[in-house]
C-alpha positions as a LaTeX table, in Angstrom:
\begin{tabular}{lrrr}
\hline
Residue & $x$ (\AA) & $y$ (\AA) & $z$ (\AA) \\
\hline
Unk1 & $-29.77$ & $-31.57$ & $-27.44$ \\
Unk2 & $-27.19$ & $-30.99$ & $-24.71$ \\
Unk3 & $-24.84$ & $-33.88$ & $-24.01$ \\
Unk4 & $-26.12$ & $-34.36$ & $-20.46$ \\
Unk5 & $-29.85$ & $-34.76$ & $-21.27$ \\
Unk6 & $-31.35$ & $-37.88$ & $-22.80$ \\
Unk7 & $-34.48$ & $-38.89$ & $-24.68$ \\
Unk8 & $-36.92$ & $-37.33$ & $-27.10$ \\
Unk9 & $-39.18$ & $-34.79$ & $-25.37$ \\
Unk10 & $-42.85$ & $-35.63$ & $-24.86$ \\
Unk11 & $-44.48$ & $-32.83$ & $-26.84$ \\
Unk12 & $-48.01$ & $-31.59$ & $-27.54$ \\
Unk13 & $-47.81$ & $-33.29$ & $-30.93$ \\
Unk14 & $-46.95$ & $-36.68$ & $-29.47$ \\
Unk15 & $-49.72$ & $-36.47$ & $-26.88$ \\
Unk16 & $-52.22$ & $-35.45$ & $-29.57$ \\
Unk17 & $-51.25$ & $-38.52$ & $-31.60$ \\
Unk18 & $-51.79$ & $-40.74$ & $-28.56$ \\
Unk19 & $-55.06$ & $-39.10$ & $-27.50$ \\
Unk20 & $-56.75$ & $-37.74$ & $-30.66$ \\
Unk21 & $-59.35$ & $-35.09$ & $-29.96$ \\
Unk22 & $-58.32$ & $-34.74$ & $-26.32$ \\
Unk23 & $-57.31$ & $-31.33$ & $-24.99$ \\
Unk24 & $-53.57$ & $-31.40$ & $-24.31$ \\
Unk25 & $-52.90$ & $-30.16$ & $-20.78$ \\
Unk26 & $-49.71$ & $-30.05$ & $-18.73$ \\
Unk27 & $-51.13$ & $-32.82$ & $-16.56$ \\
Unk28 & $-51.75$ & $-35.07$ & $-19.56$ \\
Unk29 & $-48.28$ & $-34.35$ & $-20.96$ \\
Unk30 & $-46.82$ & $-35.12$ & $-17.54$ \\
Unk31 & $-48.69$ & $-38.44$ & $-17.38$ \\
Unk32 & $-47.48$ & $-39.45$ & $-20.84$ \\
Unk33 & $-43.92$ & $-38.46$ & $-19.91$ \\
Unk34 & $-44.09$ & $-40.67$ & $-16.83$ \\
Unk35 & $-45.37$ & $-43.58$ & $-18.94$ \\
Unk36 & $-42.41$ & $-42.97$ & $-21.30$ \\
Unk37 & $-39.80$ & $-42.84$ & $-18.53$ \\
Unk38 & $-37.82$ & $-45.73$ & $-20.05$ \\
Unk39 & $-38.82$ & $-45.39$ & $-23.71$ \\
Unk40 & $-36.14$ & $-45.67$ & $-26.34$ \\
Unk41 & $-33.57$ & $-46.67$ & $-23.75$ \\
Unk42 & $-33.17$ & $-43.07$ & $-22.58$ \\
Unk43 & $-32.86$ & $-44.19$ & $-18.96$ \\
Unk44 & $-30.03$ & $-46.51$ & $-19.98$ \\
Unk45 & $-28.38$ & $-43.69$ & $-21.95$ \\
Unk46 & $-28.46$ & $-41.43$ & $-18.89$ \\
Unk47 & $-27.06$ & $-44.19$ & $-16.71$ \\
Unk48 & $-24.28$ & $-45.01$ & $-19.18$ \\
Unk49 & $-23.32$ & $-41.33$ & $-19.35$ \\
Unk50 & $-23.01$ & $-40.84$ & $-15.60$ \\
Unk51 & $-21.31$ & $-44.21$ & $-15.10$ \\
Unk52 & $-18.82$ & $-43.13$ & $-17.76$ \\
Unk53 & $-18.10$ & $-39.96$ & $-15.78$ \\
Unk54 & $-17.60$ & $-42.07$ & $-12.67$ \\
Unk55 & $-15.14$ & $-44.33$ & $-14.50$ \\
Unk56 & $-13.12$ & $-41.26$ & $-15.54$ \\
Unk57 & $-13.22$ & $-39.79$ & $-12.04$ \\
Unk58 & $-12.07$ & $-42.96$ & $-10.30$ \\
Unk59 & $-12.27$ & $-43.78$ & $-6.59$ \\
Unk60 & $-13.90$ & $-41.55$ & $-4.02$ \\
Unk61 & $-17.33$ & $-40.54$ & $-2.75$ \\
Unk62 & $-19.36$ & $-39.47$ & $-5.79$ \\
Unk63 & $-23.10$ & $-39.98$ & $-6.32$ \\
Unk64 & $-24.22$ & $-40.78$ & $-9.85$ \\
Unk65 & $-27.16$ & $-38.40$ & $-10.24$ \\
Unk66 & $-30.09$ & $-38.76$ & $-12.63$ \\
Unk67 & $-33.19$ & $-36.54$ & $-12.78$ \\
Unk68 & $-36.36$ & $-37.14$ & $-14.80$ \\
Unk69 & $-38.82$ & $-34.46$ & $-15.86$ \\
Unk70 & $-42.49$ & $-35.48$ & $-15.96$ \\
Unk71 & $-44.04$ & $-32.04$ & $-15.34$ \\
Unk72 & $-45.57$ & $-31.45$ & $-18.76$ \\
Unk73 & $-43.20$ & $-28.55$ & $-19.47$ \\
Unk74 & $-39.50$ & $-27.66$ & $-19.53$ \\
Unk75 & $-37.51$ & $-27.47$ & $-16.29$ \\
Unk76 & $-34.79$ & $-24.84$ & $-15.97$ \\
Unk77 & $-31.81$ & $-25.13$ & $-13.63$ \\
Unk78 & $-32.02$ & $-22.23$ & $-11.18$ \\
Unk79 & $-29.39$ & $-22.86$ & $-8.54$ \\
Unk80 & $-27.48$ & $-25.15$ & $-6.22$ \\
Unk81 & $-25.96$ & $-25.22$ & $-2.78$ \\
Unk82 & $-22.88$ & $-27.33$ & $-2.04$ \\
Unk83 & $-22.23$ & $-28.13$ & 1.61 \\
Unk84 & $-19.52$ & $-30.62$ & 0.59 \\
Unk85 & $-18.22$ & $-31.28$ & $-2.89$ \\
Unk86 & $-19.02$ & $-30.06$ & $-6.40$ \\
Unk87 & $-20.32$ & $-31.18$ & $-9.77$ \\
Unk88 & $-17.57$ & $-32.79$ & $-11.85$ \\
Unk89 & $-16.58$ & $-32.27$ & $-15.49$ \\
Unk90 & $-20.12$ & $-32.05$ & $-16.94$ \\
Unk91 & $-22.37$ & $-29.27$ & $-15.57$ \\
Unk92 & $-25.86$ & $-29.54$ & $-14.16$ \\
Unk93 & $-28.27$ & $-29.77$ & $-17.12$ \\
Unk94 & $-29.41$ & $-26.21$ & $-17.92$ \\
Unk95 & $-32.77$ & $-27.35$ & $-19.26$ \\
Unk96 & $-34.55$ & $-30.70$ & $-19.07$ \\
Unk97 & $-37.54$ & $-30.96$ & $-21.38$ \\
Unk98 & $-40.67$ & $-32.91$ & $-20.52$ \\
Unk99 & $-39.90$ & $-36.61$ & $-20.88$ \\
Unk100 & $-36.13$ & $-36.25$ & $-20.66$ \\
Unk101 & $-33.50$ & $-37.46$ & $-18.21$ \\
Unk102 & $-30.67$ & $-35.22$ & $-17.05$ \\
Unk103 & $-27.49$ & $-36.67$ & $-15.53$ \\
Unk104 & $-24.37$ & $-35.48$ & $-13.70$ \\
Unk105 & $-21.68$ & $-36.64$ & $-11.28$ \\
Unk106 & $-21.15$ & $-34.91$ & $-7.93$ \\
Unk107 & $-17.83$ & $-35.54$ & $-6.16$ \\
Unk108 & $-16.46$ & $-35.00$ & $-2.68$ \\
Unk109 & $-13.88$ & $-32.25$ & $-2.02$ \\
Unk110 & $-11.23$ & $-34.36$ & $-0.27$ \\
Unk111 & $-10.54$ & $-37.86$ & 0.97 \\
Unk112 & $-11.94$ & $-37.12$ & 4.43 \\
Unk113 & $-15.22$ & $-35.48$ & 3.38 \\
Unk114 & $-18.45$ & $-36.60$ & 1.79 \\
Unk115 & $-20.78$ & $-35.31$ & $-0.92$ \\
Unk116 & $-23.68$ & $-33.17$ & 0.30 \\
Unk117 & $-25.52$ & $-30.82$ & $-2.01$ \\
Unk118 & $-28.86$ & $-29.46$ & $-3.22$ \\
Unk119 & $-30.06$ & $-28.40$ & $-6.66$ \\
Unk120 & $-33.10$ & $-26.40$ & $-7.71$ \\
Unk121 & $-35.11$ & $-26.68$ & $-10.91$ \\
Unk122 & $-37.87$ & $-24.24$ & $-11.88$ \\
Unk123 & $-40.99$ & $-25.19$ & $-13.78$ \\
Unk124 & $-44.77$ & $-24.90$ & $-13.91$ \\
Unk125 & $-47.46$ & $-26.63$ & $-11.93$ \\
Unk126 & $-50.59$ & $-27.82$ & $-13.72$ \\
Unk127 & $-52.18$ & $-24.38$ & $-13.45$ \\
Unk128 & $-49.26$ & $-22.54$ & $-14.99$ \\
Unk129 & $-47.72$ & $-21.11$ & $-11.81$ \\
Unk130 & $-43.93$ & $-21.16$ & $-11.49$ \\
Unk131 & $-42.57$ & $-23.39$ & $-8.73$ \\
Unk132 & $-39.11$ & $-24.47$ & $-7.58$ \\
Unk133 & $-38.32$ & $-28.14$ & $-6.99$ \\
Unk134 & $-35.38$ & $-28.64$ & $-4.61$ \\
Unk135 & $-33.59$ & $-32.01$ & $-4.56$ \\
Unk136 & $-30.80$ & $-32.78$ & $-2.09$ \\
Unk137 & $-28.57$ & $-35.67$ & $-1.10$ \\
Unk138 & $-25.89$ & $-36.50$ & 1.43 \\
Unk139 & $-23.21$ & $-39.19$ & 1.48 \\
Unk140 & $-21.24$ & $-38.65$ & 4.68 \\
Unk141 & $-17.67$ & $-39.81$ & 5.11 \\
Unk142 & $-18.99$ & $-41.84$ & 8.05 \\
Unk143 & $-22.68$ & $-42.71$ & 8.39 \\
Unk144 & $-25.73$ & $-43.50$ & 6.28 \\
Unk145 & $-26.75$ & $-41.89$ & 3.00 \\
Unk146 & $-29.82$ & $-39.65$ & 2.95 \\
Unk147 & $-32.00$ & $-37.56$ & 0.64 \\
Unk148 & $-34.55$ & $-34.76$ & 1.00 \\
Unk149 & $-36.82$ & $-32.89$ & $-1.40$ \\
Unk150 & $-39.31$ & $-30.06$ & $-1.17$ \\
Unk151 & $-41.21$ & $-27.78$ & $-3.52$ \\
Unk152 & $-41.84$ & $-24.10$ & $-2.94$ \\
Unk153 & $-42.78$ & $-20.93$ & $-4.81$ \\
Unk154 & $-40.50$ & $-19.63$ & $-7.54$ \\
Unk155 & $-37.32$ & $-17.94$ & $-6.21$ \\
Unk156 & $-37.86$ & $-19.31$ & $-2.69$ \\
Unk157 & $-34.30$ & $-20.64$ & $-2.60$ \\
Unk158 & $-32.76$ & $-17.27$ & $-3.42$ \\
Unk159 & $-33.20$ & $-16.65$ & 0.31 \\
Unk160 & $-30.70$ & $-18.54$ & 2.47 \\
Unk161 & $-32.64$ & $-21.47$ & 3.95 \\
Unk162 & $-29.71$ & $-23.84$ & 3.59 \\
Unk163 & $-28.80$ & $-24.44$ & 7.23 \\
Unk164 & $-32.42$ & $-25.36$ & 7.94 \\
Unk165 & $-32.57$ & $-27.63$ & 4.88 \\
Unk166 & $-29.29$ & $-29.31$ & 5.88 \\
Unk167 & $-30.85$ & $-30.27$ & 9.20 \\
Unk168 & $-33.91$ & $-31.73$ & 7.46 \\
Unk169 & $-31.73$ & $-33.61$ & 4.97 \\
Unk170 & $-29.53$ & $-35.19$ & 7.62 \\
Unk171 & $-32.59$ & $-36.52$ & 9.48 \\
Unk172 & $-33.90$ & $-38.38$ & 6.43 \\
Unk173 & $-33.20$ & $-41.84$ & 5.05 \\
Unk174 & $-32.70$ & $-43.12$ & 1.48 \\
Unk175 & $-36.11$ & $-42.07$ & 0.08 \\
Unk176 & $-38.15$ & $-38.90$ & 0.45 \\
Unk177 & $-41.01$ & $-37.22$ & $-1.38$ \\
Unk178 & $-42.98$ & $-34.00$ & $-1.25$ \\
Unk179 & $-46.24$ & $-32.65$ & $-2.65$ \\
Unk180 & $-46.96$ & $-28.93$ & $-2.78$ \\
Unk181 & $-49.27$ & $-26.69$ & $-4.83$ \\
Unk182 & $-50.02$ & $-29.36$ & $-7.42$ \\
Unk183 & $-46.37$ & $-30.42$ & $-7.72$ \\
Unk184 & $-44.68$ & $-33.63$ & $-6.63$ \\
Unk185 & $-41.13$ & $-34.94$ & $-6.31$ \\
Unk186 & $-39.50$ & $-38.20$ & $-5.24$ \\
Unk187 & $-35.81$ & $-38.73$ & $-4.49$ \\
Unk188 & $-33.95$ & $-41.96$ & $-3.73$ \\
Unk189 & $-30.32$ & $-42.90$ & $-3.13$ \\
Unk190 & $-28.53$ & $-46.22$ & $-2.85$ \\
Unk191 & $-26.02$ & $-47.42$ & $-0.30$ \\
Unk192 & $-22.25$ & $-47.14$ & $-0.46$ \\
Unk193 & $-19.90$ & $-44.36$ & $-1.50$ \\
Unk194 & $-20.90$ & $-43.99$ & $-5.18$ \\
Unk195 & $-24.62$ & $-44.79$ & $-5.31$ \\
Unk196 & $-27.24$ & $-43.79$ & $-7.83$ \\
Unk197 & $-29.24$ & $-40.72$ & $-6.83$ \\
Unk198 & $-32.54$ & $-40.54$ & $-8.72$ \\
Unk199 & $-34.97$ & $-37.63$ & $-8.67$ \\
Unk200 & $-38.40$ & $-37.62$ & $-10.31$ \\
Unk201 & $-39.84$ & $-34.12$ & $-10.78$ \\
Unk202 & $-43.53$ & $-34.20$ & $-11.65$ \\
Unk203 & $-47.06$ & $-33.04$ & $-10.82$ \\
Unk204 & $-49.32$ & $-34.26$ & $-8.04$ \\
Unk205 & $-51.15$ & $-37.45$ & $-8.98$ \\
Unk206 & $-49.04$ & $-38.32$ & $-12.02$ \\
Unk207 & $-47.07$ & $-41.19$ & $-10.50$ \\
Unk208 & $-50.25$ & $-42.78$ & $-9.15$ \\
Unk209 & $-52.60$ & $-42.15$ & $-12.10$ \\
Unk210 & $-50.24$ & $-43.09$ & $-14.94$ \\
Unk211 & $-50.33$ & $-46.58$ & $-16.30$ \\
Unk212 & $-53.79$ & $-46.27$ & $-17.80$ \\
\hline
\end{tabular}
């Protein structure tokens, strides 16, 4: 397991143990992963990791970023766009398996600038079609923090939509969510200069149907 992902994956085998005789689908694996979002202290492990990076980095605008995969399959990092700042010391997680947290620290480029960036992860919807989940955040040097997320077809973000997305991001507040083609994502950010940024990447209906 890479050093920047946390938790045991939620696999077919685990789901079969929990639901004997039930057909294991991506949707069911996603629902179990969402139920297991804090199991084994993996959320705490992710938080401790990114807080440790922040302690090493020191003062300055730097969101502590944590992403959870509850899609029923593996997510693969497929790109980023930095308007201001860059990831620090530990890279974006290359792969986040179903039921795992990924964590990283993003830092501002200079004392008089903020952190504003977007990342893209690629995975499958419940029907097996590839989709791209885009998560973005902004911590301006002056002003309120904001987040924005959207989901589109695979490779959508290889075309330069970033000026348009920047405008959407800067008109949002501290929570945003999107549903598209059977996929769902939720992003939140705290207040202040070094808040937690949390992204949940999942399928449509999982966050409302889980808990059974």
